[in-house]
XYZ file of C-alpha atoms in Angstrom:
318
model
C 125.067 129.009 105.030
C 122.838 132.080 105.221
C 122.947 132.602 108.999
C 126.709 132.389 109.436
C 127.442 134.449 106.328
C 124.873 137.157 107.077
C 126.076 137.811 110.609
C 129.661 136.564 110.493
C 129.091 133.702 112.918
C 131.337 130.703 113.524
C 128.488 128.572 114.929
C 125.056 128.510 113.217
C 123.164 129.124 116.461
C 120.879 131.947 117.561
C 120.342 132.284 121.293
C 116.564 132.622 121.468
C 115.251 135.769 123.199
C 114.052 134.750 126.677
C 112.455 137.258 129.040
C 114.069 137.260 132.493
C 116.920 135.096 131.181
C 118.725 136.679 128.243
C 119.858 140.103 129.351
C 122.713 142.018 127.773
C 125.438 139.994 129.470
C 124.235 136.627 128.142
C 123.538 138.114 124.712
C 127.077 139.490 124.468
C 128.596 136.224 125.701
C 126.761 134.194 123.045
C 127.760 136.616 120.293
C 131.399 136.775 121.380
C 131.504 132.964 121.407
C 130.469 132.794 117.749
C 126.671 132.591 117.877
C 124.072 135.352 117.699
C 122.735 136.375 121.095
C 119.250 137.860 121.405
C 117.867 140.098 124.110
C 114.578 138.922 125.589
C 112.485 142.075 125.955
C 109.455 140.963 127.941
C 106.252 142.976 128.070
C 106.961 144.206 131.606
C 110.327 145.835 130.911
C 110.759 149.541 130.254
C 112.133 151.061 127.080
C 115.112 152.206 129.136
C 115.761 148.596 130.168
C 115.909 147.674 126.483
C 118.314 150.547 125.816
C 120.547 149.671 128.778
C 120.709 145.928 128.141
C 120.988 146.476 124.397
C 123.974 148.739 124.973
C 125.624 146.016 127.067
C 125.038 143.542 124.240
C 126.343 145.987 121.629
C 129.508 146.755 123.589
C 130.994 143.441 122.497
C 131.181 144.783 118.948
C 129.510 141.614 117.683
C 126.102 141.395 115.988
C 123.173 140.715 118.300
C 119.395 140.680 118.177
C 116.297 141.615 120.165
C 113.043 139.691 120.497
C 109.691 141.456 120.828
C 106.076 140.268 121.075
C 103.770 141.938 118.577
C 100.830 142.085 120.988
C 103.036 143.854 123.530
C 104.520 146.333 121.047
C 100.991 147.403 120.155
C 100.510 148.393 123.798
C 104.079 149.586 124.347
C 105.214 151.298 121.116
C 108.145 152.771 123.036
C 109.678 149.277 122.985
C 109.910 149.408 119.196
C 111.254 152.961 119.354
C 114.058 151.828 121.673
C 114.902 148.950 119.339
C 115.024 151.255 116.319
C 117.426 153.500 118.226
C 119.710 150.573 119.038
C 119.616 149.126 115.504
C 120.536 145.529 116.356
C 121.398 143.198 113.509
C 118.264 141.075 113.954
C 114.813 141.645 115.438
C 112.304 138.892 116.025
C 108.645 139.936 116.127
C 106.093 137.238 116.852
C 102.771 136.463 118.509
C 100.192 138.878 117.201
C 99.995 141.214 114.209
C 103.601 142.149 113.493
C 102.995 143.311 109.915
C 103.015 147.073 110.706
C 106.523 146.808 112.133
C 108.307 144.867 109.404
C 108.934 147.773 107.024
C 110.142 150.300 109.636
C 112.649 147.775 110.951
C 113.886 146.845 107.493
C 114.221 150.513 106.534
C 116.537 150.860 109.535
C 118.711 148.107 108.079
C 117.534 145.448 110.523
C 116.908 141.825 109.527
C 113.372 140.816 110.577
C 112.423 137.340 111.771
C 109.205 135.842 113.050
C 108.415 132.558 114.755
C 105.966 130.259 112.979
C 104.257 127.354 114.713
C 102.283 126.145 111.694
C 102.548 126.280 107.916
C 99.739 128.863 107.968
C 101.896 131.036 110.234
C 104.750 130.694 107.767
C 102.524 131.711 104.840
C 101.531 134.843 106.733
C 105.208 135.554 107.405
C 106.059 135.291 103.716
C 103.189 137.615 102.833
C 104.338 140.084 105.508
C 107.763 140.296 103.881
C 109.948 139.072 106.734
C 113.563 138.146 106.012
C 113.787 134.876 107.920
C 111.312 132.432 109.463
C 111.835 130.481 112.658
C 110.120 127.082 112.504
C 109.233 126.881 116.196
C 108.167 123.377 117.085
C 105.914 122.352 119.958
C 108.933 121.015 121.882
C 110.245 124.541 122.408
C 110.212 126.267 125.769
C 108.422 129.541 126.340
C 105.516 130.866 124.324
C 104.214 129.697 120.984
C 101.940 127.057 119.552
C 101.633 123.426 120.620
C 100.480 122.303 117.175
C 103.372 120.690 115.293
C 106.713 119.177 116.312
C 109.929 120.752 115.091
C 110.970 118.275 112.417
C 107.670 117.988 110.478
C 107.180 121.740 110.776
C 110.689 122.507 109.531
C 110.302 120.222 106.526
C 106.944 121.714 105.587
C 108.132 125.311 105.841
C 111.263 124.562 103.831
C 108.998 123.183 101.072
C 106.873 126.337 101.251
C 109.462 129.081 100.865
C 112.903 129.999 99.614
C 113.416 132.278 102.603
C 116.044 131.157 105.118
C 114.454 129.071 107.858
C 115.839 128.545 111.357
C 114.730 125.563 113.446
C 113.719 125.941 117.082
C 112.432 123.449 119.624
C 114.113 120.487 121.287
C 117.618 121.213 119.974
C 119.703 120.499 123.061
C 123.128 119.653 121.653
C 125.302 119.274 118.555
C 123.384 116.231 117.308
C 120.235 118.364 117.121
C 122.045 121.145 115.303
C 123.404 118.629 112.790
C 119.929 117.177 112.282
C 118.207 120.448 111.404
C 121.088 121.617 109.214
C 120.963 118.322 107.325
C 117.247 118.887 106.768
C 117.954 122.271 105.202
C 117.658 124.766 108.060
C 119.897 127.841 107.901
C 120.678 127.463 111.596
C 119.316 126.574 115.009
C 117.232 128.790 117.309
C 118.082 127.660 120.825
C 116.875 128.848 124.222
C 116.683 126.144 126.882
C 120.357 125.168 126.569
C 121.334 128.649 127.799
C 118.963 128.775 130.805
C 121.571 127.903 133.410
C 124.533 129.713 131.840
C 126.609 131.751 134.256
C 125.783 134.922 132.329
C 122.005 134.351 132.377
C 119.597 136.329 134.592
C 118.137 133.053 135.913
C 117.868 132.994 139.718
C 119.651 130.326 141.749
C 116.508 128.436 142.906
C 115.294 128.297 139.307
C 118.705 127.083 138.112
C 118.584 124.221 140.606
C 115.081 123.203 139.517
C 116.016 123.329 135.843
C 119.103 121.186 136.377
C 117.042 118.634 138.296
C 114.391 118.383 135.564
C 114.229 115.654 132.946
C 112.725 115.694 129.449
C 109.273 114.631 130.685
C 108.891 117.460 133.212
C 107.482 120.144 130.907
C 103.840 121.060 130.359
C 102.100 123.350 127.882
C 99.235 125.675 128.673
C 98.000 129.151 129.588
C 97.848 128.770 133.380
C 100.811 131.032 134.039
C 99.543 133.668 131.606
C 96.149 133.700 133.295
C 97.973 134.106 136.604
C 100.337 136.858 135.501
C 97.700 138.956 133.696
C 100.505 140.240 131.477
C 98.275 140.271 128.405
C 99.323 137.182 126.459
C 96.689 136.125 123.894
C 95.174 132.729 124.740
C 96.176 131.605 121.255
C 99.773 131.312 122.429
C 100.354 129.173 125.484
C 103.735 128.421 126.963
C 105.861 125.361 127.689
C 107.265 125.382 131.193
C 108.222 123.033 134.003
C 105.251 121.399 135.687
C 104.747 122.517 139.273
C 102.122 122.547 142.016
C 100.700 125.893 140.886
C 100.113 124.641 137.349
C 98.468 121.447 138.577
C 96.172 123.427 140.899
C 94.860 125.706 138.163
C 94.994 123.601 135.011
C 91.508 123.537 133.501
C 90.483 126.590 135.573
C 92.284 129.252 133.565
C 89.215 131.463 133.061
C 88.554 131.403 136.799
C 92.185 132.247 137.508
C 92.033 135.374 135.329
C 89.787 137.032 137.909
C 90.944 135.222 141.055
C 92.942 137.835 142.971
C 94.248 135.347 145.535
C 95.544 133.095 142.767
C 97.163 136.059 141.036
C 98.793 137.231 144.279
C 100.105 133.738 144.995
C 101.718 133.636 141.560
C 103.226 137.123 141.868
C 104.650 136.363 145.297
C 105.997 133.036 144.067
C 107.670 134.776 141.142
C 109.290 137.395 143.382
C 110.558 134.653 145.684
C 111.732 132.560 142.720
C 109.738 129.691 144.231
C 109.805 126.780 141.743
C 106.508 125.487 143.142
C 104.638 128.663 142.209
C 106.662 130.533 139.580
C 106.651 129.883 135.848
C 109.917 128.335 134.686
C 109.750 128.284 130.896
C 111.795 125.480 129.372
C 111.615 123.134 126.412
C 111.817 119.370 126.172
C 115.594 119.591 125.856
C 115.763 120.578 129.526
C 116.831 117.086 130.540
C 120.232 117.660 128.968
C 121.127 120.462 131.407
C 123.437 119.216 134.130
C 125.362 122.248 135.346
C 126.055 125.960 135.041
C 128.425 126.426 132.096
C 129.507 129.634 130.457
C 127.810 130.572 127.206
C 131.132 129.998 125.464
C 131.215 126.411 126.743
C 127.702 125.814 125.431
C 128.656 127.229 122.021
C 131.822 125.104 121.959
C 129.615 122.061 122.413
C 127.278 123.081 119.617
C 130.262 123.714 117.336
C 130.987 119.973 117.237
C 127.867 119.467 115.065
C 130.195 119.020 112.092
C 131.353 115.668 113.487
C 127.813 114.290 113.291
C 127.133 115.755 109.872
C 130.323 114.248 108.495
C 129.513 110.853 110.011
C 126.087 110.916 108.362
C 127.522 111.952 105.005
C 130.158 109.231 105.110
C 127.374 106.639 105.436
C 129.665 104.540 107.599
C 132.397 104.417 104.950
C 135.972 104.392 106.195
Protein backbone atom coordinates (compact mmCIF):
# COMPACT_ATOMS: atom_id res chain seq x y z
CA UNK A 1 0.00 0.00 0.00
CA UNK A 2 1.46 3.34 -1.08
CA UNK A 3 0.87 5.27 2.16
CA UNK A 4 2.34 2.72 4.55
CA UNK A 5 5.29 1.92 2.29
CA UNK A 6 6.12 5.56 1.50
CA UNK A 7 6.23 6.68 5.12
CA UNK A 8 6.91 3.43 6.96
CA UNK A 9 3.56 3.36 8.75
CA UNK A 10 1.95 0.41 10.51
CA UNK A 11 -1.58 1.87 10.19
CA UNK A 12 -2.76 3.46 6.91
CA UNK A 13 -4.06 6.59 8.62
CA UNK A 14 -3.10 10.25 8.28
CA UNK A 15 -4.13 12.51 11.14
CA UNK A 16 -5.68 15.41 9.25
CA UNK A 17 -4.17 18.85 9.96
CA UNK A 18 -6.58 20.71 12.27
CA UNK A 19 -5.91 24.29 13.37
CA UNK A 20 -6.14 24.73 17.15
CA UNK A 21 -6.22 20.94 17.60
CA UNK A 22 -3.21 19.22 16.07
CA UNK A 23 -0.14 20.81 17.56
CA UNK A 24 3.26 19.15 17.74
CA UNK A 25 2.37 16.90 20.66
CA UNK A 26 -0.63 15.29 18.94
CA UNK A 27 1.26 15.03 15.65
CA UNK A 28 4.15 13.20 17.33
CA UNK A 29 1.79 10.90 19.23
CA UNK A 30 -0.01 9.86 16.03
CA UNK A 31 3.26 9.25 14.21
CA UNK A 32 4.80 7.28 17.08
CA UNK A 33 1.66 5.12 17.21
CA UNK A 34 2.08 4.09 13.57
CA UNK A 35 0.08 6.69 11.65
CA UNK A 36 1.21 9.95 10.06
CA UNK A 37 0.46 12.99 12.20
CA UNK A 38 -0.03 16.39 10.57
CA UNK A 39 0.41 19.82 12.07
CA UNK A 40 -2.54 22.15 11.57
CA UNK A 41 -1.00 25.52 10.71
CA UNK A 42 -3.92 27.93 10.78
CA UNK A 43 -3.79 31.34 9.14
CA UNK A 44 -3.44 33.13 12.49
CA UNK A 45 -0.29 31.35 13.68
CA UNK A 46 3.19 32.79 13.30
CA UNK A 47 6.01 31.23 11.34
CA UNK A 48 7.79 30.71 14.66
CA UNK A 49 4.78 28.73 15.93
CA UNK A 50 5.14 26.45 12.91
CA UNK A 51 8.86 26.04 13.60
CA UNK A 52 8.33 25.34 17.31
CA UNK A 53 5.47 22.88 16.91
CA UNK A 54 7.13 21.28 13.90
CA UNK A 55 10.26 20.70 15.95
CA UNK A 56 8.17 19.00 18.64
CA UNK A 57 6.63 16.76 15.98
CA UNK A 58 10.03 16.01 14.44
CA UNK A 59 11.61 15.11 17.78
CA UNK A 60 9.85 11.74 17.70
CA UNK A 61 12.07 10.74 14.79
CA UNK A 62 9.00 9.59 12.87
CA UNK A 63 7.70 11.08 9.62
CA UNK A 64 5.09 13.81 10.01
CA UNK A 65 3.31 16.38 7.88
CA UNK A 66 2.07 19.96 7.88
CA UNK A 67 -1.17 21.33 6.44
CA UNK A 68 -1.37 24.80 4.90
CA UNK A 69 -4.14 26.79 3.18
CA UNK A 70 -3.12 28.19 -0.19
CA UNK A 71 -5.07 31.42 0.27
CA UNK A 72 -3.28 32.01 3.57
CA UNK A 73 0.20 31.21 2.24
CA UNK A 74 -0.32 33.86 -0.43
CA UNK A 75 -0.76 36.40 2.37
CA UNK A 76 1.76 34.81 4.73
CA UNK A 77 4.65 33.49 2.59
CA UNK A 78 6.71 33.12 5.76
CA UNK A 79 4.53 30.10 6.59
CA UNK A 80 5.83 28.29 3.52
CA UNK A 81 9.39 29.38 4.32
CA UNK A 82 9.10 27.84 7.80
CA UNK A 83 7.76 24.61 6.33
CA UNK A 84 10.61 24.42 3.81
CA UNK A 85 13.07 24.84 6.67
CA UNK A 86 11.47 22.00 8.63
CA UNK A 87 11.23 19.66 5.62
CA UNK A 88 8.42 17.42 6.88
CA UNK A 89 7.69 14.24 4.98
CA UNK A 90 4.31 15.47 3.70
CA UNK A 91 2.74 18.87 3.09
CA UNK A 92 -0.91 19.38 2.28
CA UNK A 93 -1.79 22.56 0.39
CA UNK A 94 -5.45 23.19 -0.33
CA UNK A 95 -8.14 25.84 -0.70
CA UNK A 96 -6.97 28.38 -3.22
CA UNK A 97 -4.26 28.44 -5.89
CA UNK A 98 -1.57 26.11 -4.57
CA UNK A 99 0.13 25.55 -7.93
CA UNK A 100 3.06 27.97 -7.31
CA UNK A 101 4.08 26.01 -4.22
CA UNK A 102 4.08 22.45 -5.54
CA UNK A 103 7.48 22.53 -7.25
CA UNK A 104 9.41 24.27 -4.43
CA UNK A 105 8.11 21.72 -1.94
CA UNK A 106 8.91 18.77 -4.18
CA UNK A 107 12.40 20.12 -4.87
CA UNK A 108 12.93 20.06 -1.10
CA UNK A 109 12.07 16.36 -1.12
CA UNK A 110 8.60 16.83 0.35
CA UNK A 111 5.56 14.82 -0.77
CA UNK A 112 2.75 17.21 -1.77
CA UNK A 113 -0.93 16.50 -1.22
CA UNK A 114 -4.07 18.51 -1.84
CA UNK A 115 -7.66 18.03 -0.78
CA UNK A 116 -10.23 17.67 -3.56
CA UNK A 117 -13.96 18.05 -2.97
CA UNK A 118 -15.03 17.40 -6.56
CA UNK A 119 -13.72 15.57 -9.61
CA UNK A 120 -12.90 18.98 -11.11
CA UNK A 121 -10.72 19.70 -8.07
CA UNK A 122 -8.95 16.39 -8.62
CA UNK A 123 -8.32 17.18 -12.30
CA UNK A 124 -6.72 20.46 -11.28
CA UNK A 125 -4.58 18.58 -8.75
CA UNK A 126 -3.35 16.17 -11.40
CA UNK A 127 -2.51 19.05 -13.72
CA UNK A 128 -0.67 20.83 -10.88
CA UNK A 129 1.59 17.81 -10.42
CA UNK A 130 0.78 16.90 -6.82
CA UNK A 131 1.92 13.53 -5.48
CA UNK A 132 -1.25 12.44 -3.70
CA UNK A 133 -4.89 13.53 -3.69
CA UNK A 134 -7.19 13.54 -0.68
CA UNK A 135 -10.79 12.80 -1.68
CA UNK A 136 -12.43 14.99 0.96
CA UNK A 137 -16.11 14.21 1.19
CA UNK A 138 -18.85 16.52 2.42
CA UNK A 139 -19.09 14.55 5.68
CA UNK A 140 -15.68 15.81 6.78
CA UNK A 141 -15.21 18.31 9.57
CA UNK A 142 -13.48 21.63 9.04
CA UNK A 143 -13.17 23.48 5.76
CA UNK A 144 -13.81 22.23 2.26
CA UNK A 145 -16.68 21.71 -0.13
CA UNK A 146 -20.16 20.41 0.66
CA UNK A 147 -20.65 19.03 -2.85
CA UNK A 148 -20.10 15.27 -2.86
CA UNK A 149 -20.08 12.56 -0.18
CA UNK A 150 -16.90 10.62 0.49
CA UNK A 151 -17.71 7.31 -1.17
CA UNK A 152 -18.95 8.58 -4.57
CA UNK A 153 -16.14 11.13 -4.64
CA UNK A 154 -13.49 8.53 -3.82
CA UNK A 155 -14.72 6.17 -6.53
CA UNK A 156 -14.79 8.92 -9.15
CA UNK A 157 -11.30 10.18 -8.35
CA UNK A 158 -9.88 6.67 -8.35
CA UNK A 159 -11.31 6.24 -11.88
CA UNK A 160 -9.73 9.54 -12.91
CA UNK A 161 -6.11 9.07 -11.89
CA UNK A 162 -3.36 6.60 -11.11
CA UNK A 163 -2.07 8.85 -8.35
CA UNK A 164 -2.49 7.54 -4.80
CA UNK A 165 -5.76 8.75 -3.31
CA UNK A 166 -6.54 9.08 0.39
CA UNK A 167 -10.15 9.16 1.61
CA UNK A 168 -11.35 11.73 4.13
CA UNK A 169 -14.76 12.41 5.62
CA UNK A 170 -16.91 10.36 7.97
CA UNK A 171 -14.28 7.71 8.73
CA UNK A 172 -14.77 7.26 12.46
CA UNK A 173 -13.46 3.76 13.12
CA UNK A 174 -11.87 0.62 11.68
CA UNK A 175 -14.96 -0.28 9.65
CA UNK A 176 -14.61 3.01 7.77
CA UNK A 177 -10.92 2.45 7.16
CA UNK A 178 -11.66 -1.03 5.81
CA UNK A 179 -14.36 0.37 3.54
CA UNK A 180 -12.20 2.98 1.82
CA UNK A 181 -9.24 0.61 1.50
CA UNK A 182 -11.51 -1.97 -0.11
CA UNK A 183 -12.63 0.69 -2.58
CA UNK A 184 -9.03 1.34 -3.57
CA UNK A 185 -7.90 4.22 -1.36
CA UNK A 186 -4.23 4.28 -0.33
CA UNK A 187 -5.23 5.20 3.21
CA UNK A 188 -7.59 7.22 5.37
CA UNK A 189 -7.38 10.94 6.16
CA UNK A 190 -8.93 11.33 9.60
CA UNK A 191 -9.47 14.37 11.80
CA UNK A 192 -12.58 14.22 13.98
CA UNK A 193 -11.57 10.97 15.70
CA UNK A 194 -8.56 12.77 17.21
CA UNK A 195 -10.43 15.86 18.48
CA UNK A 196 -10.67 14.74 22.09
CA UNK A 197 -7.31 12.95 22.32
CA UNK A 198 -5.32 13.72 25.45
CA UNK A 199 -2.52 15.17 23.33
CA UNK A 200 -4.79 17.52 21.35
CA UNK A 201 -4.90 21.30 21.90
CA UNK A 202 -8.70 21.12 22.28
CA UNK A 203 -9.96 23.00 25.35
CA UNK A 204 -11.93 21.21 28.06
CA UNK A 205 -15.32 22.89 27.37
CA UNK A 206 -14.98 22.03 23.69
CA UNK A 207 -14.04 18.43 24.53
CA UNK A 208 -17.20 18.07 26.61
CA UNK A 209 -19.39 19.47 23.83
CA UNK A 210 -17.80 17.21 21.23
CA UNK A 211 -18.28 14.12 23.36
CA UNK A 212 -21.93 15.02 23.92
CA UNK A 213 -22.61 15.50 20.19
CA UNK A 214 -24.22 12.92 17.94
CA UNK A 215 -23.90 12.40 14.18
CA UNK A 216 -26.76 14.80 13.38
CA UNK A 217 -25.30 17.77 15.27
CA UNK A 218 -23.07 19.19 12.53
CA UNK A 219 -23.87 21.99 10.10
CA UNK A 220 -22.07 23.34 7.04
CA UNK A 221 -21.71 26.99 6.14
CA UNK A 222 -19.65 30.19 6.20
CA UNK A 223 -21.12 31.81 9.32
CA UNK A 224 -18.03 31.28 11.43
CA UNK A 225 -15.73 32.51 8.66
CA UNK A 226 -17.79 35.67 8.26
CA UNK A 227 -17.53 36.12 12.03
CA UNK A 228 -13.80 35.49 12.33
CA UNK A 229 -12.78 37.67 9.36
CA UNK A 230 -9.76 35.40 8.97
CA UNK A 231 -9.90 35.58 5.18
CA UNK A 232 -11.43 32.26 4.15
CA UNK A 233 -12.83 32.36 0.59
CA UNK A 234 -16.61 31.93 0.54
CA UNK A 235 -16.09 29.03 -1.85
CA UNK A 236 -14.97 26.88 1.08
CA UNK A 237 -17.35 26.68 4.00
CA UNK A 238 -16.81 24.58 7.07
CA UNK A 239 -18.56 21.73 8.87
CA UNK A 240 -18.88 22.36 12.58
CA UNK A 241 -21.19 21.67 15.50
CA UNK A 242 -24.44 23.61 15.35
CA UNK A 243 -24.77 26.21 18.09
CA UNK A 244 -26.76 29.31 18.99
CA UNK A 245 -24.32 31.64 17.23
CA UNK A 246 -24.63 29.75 13.95
CA UNK A 247 -28.42 29.70 14.15
CA UNK A 248 -28.52 33.45 14.84
CA UNK A 249 -26.45 34.38 11.80
CA UNK A 250 -27.25 31.70 9.24
CA UNK A 251 -28.51 33.42 6.10
CA UNK A 252 -27.04 36.76 7.25
CA UNK A 253 -23.40 36.05 6.48
CA UNK A 254 -22.85 39.19 4.38
CA UNK A 255 -24.28 41.32 7.18
CA UNK A 256 -22.07 39.56 9.71
CA UNK A 257 -18.91 40.40 7.75
CA UNK A 258 -19.32 44.06 8.69
CA UNK A 259 -21.18 43.68 12.00
CA UNK A 260 -18.61 44.59 14.65
CA UNK A 261 -20.80 43.48 17.55
CA UNK A 262 -21.28 40.07 15.94
CA UNK A 263 -17.55 39.78 15.31
CA UNK A 264 -16.73 40.76 18.90
CA UNK A 265 -19.23 38.24 20.26
CA UNK A 266 -17.57 35.50 18.23
CA UNK A 267 -14.04 36.50 19.24
CA UNK A 268 -14.98 36.65 22.91
CA UNK A 269 -16.77 33.31 22.65
CA UNK A 270 -13.69 31.77 21.05
CA UNK A 271 -11.38 33.10 23.77
CA UNK A 272 -13.73 31.75 26.43
CA UNK A 273 -14.08 28.42 24.59
CA UNK A 274 -17.84 28.93 24.84
CA UNK A 275 -19.53 26.14 22.82
CA UNK A 276 -22.56 28.38 22.25
CA UNK A 277 -20.53 31.01 20.41
CA UNK A 278 -17.26 29.43 19.25
CA UNK A 279 -16.75 27.38 16.11
CA UNK A 280 -16.17 23.71 16.90
CA UNK A 281 -15.21 22.08 13.62
CA UNK A 282 -16.15 18.41 13.47
CA UNK A 283 -17.35 15.90 10.91
CA UNK A 284 -20.32 13.57 10.87
CA UNK A 285 -18.27 10.91 12.63
CA UNK A 286 -18.41 13.00 15.80
CA UNK A 287 -21.11 10.79 17.28
CA UNK A 288 -18.58 8.01 17.77
CA UNK A 289 -16.51 10.04 20.27
CA UNK A 290 -17.24 8.98 23.82
CA UNK A 291 -14.15 9.85 25.84
CA UNK A 292 -10.64 11.27 25.90
CA UNK A 293 -8.29 8.53 24.68
CA UNK A 294 -4.64 8.80 23.83
CA UNK A 295 -3.73 9.02 20.16
CA UNK A 296 -2.14 5.59 20.48
CA UNK A 297 -5.46 4.14 21.66
CA UNK A 298 -7.24 5.67 18.67
CA UNK A 299 -4.64 4.23 16.29
CA UNK A 300 -4.90 0.82 17.97
CA UNK A 301 -8.61 0.89 17.21
CA UNK A 302 -8.06 1.82 13.58
CA UNK A 303 -5.48 -0.96 13.25
CA UNK A 304 -8.23 -3.57 13.61
CA UNK A 305 -9.50 -2.65 10.11
CA UNK A 306 -7.93 -5.88 8.86
CA UNK A 307 -10.58 -7.90 10.71
CA UNK A 308 -13.34 -6.27 8.66
CA UNK A 309 -11.47 -6.55 5.39
CA UNK A 310 -10.83 -10.24 5.96
CA UNK A 311 -14.47 -10.85 6.86
CA UNK A 312 -15.57 -9.17 3.63
CA UNK A 313 -13.07 -11.13 1.55
CA UNK A 314 -14.13 -14.42 3.09
CA UNK A 315 -17.69 -13.75 1.91
CA UNK A 316 -18.98 -15.53 5.00
CA UNK A 317 -17.04 -18.71 4.23
CA UNK A 318 -15.73 -20.66 7.20
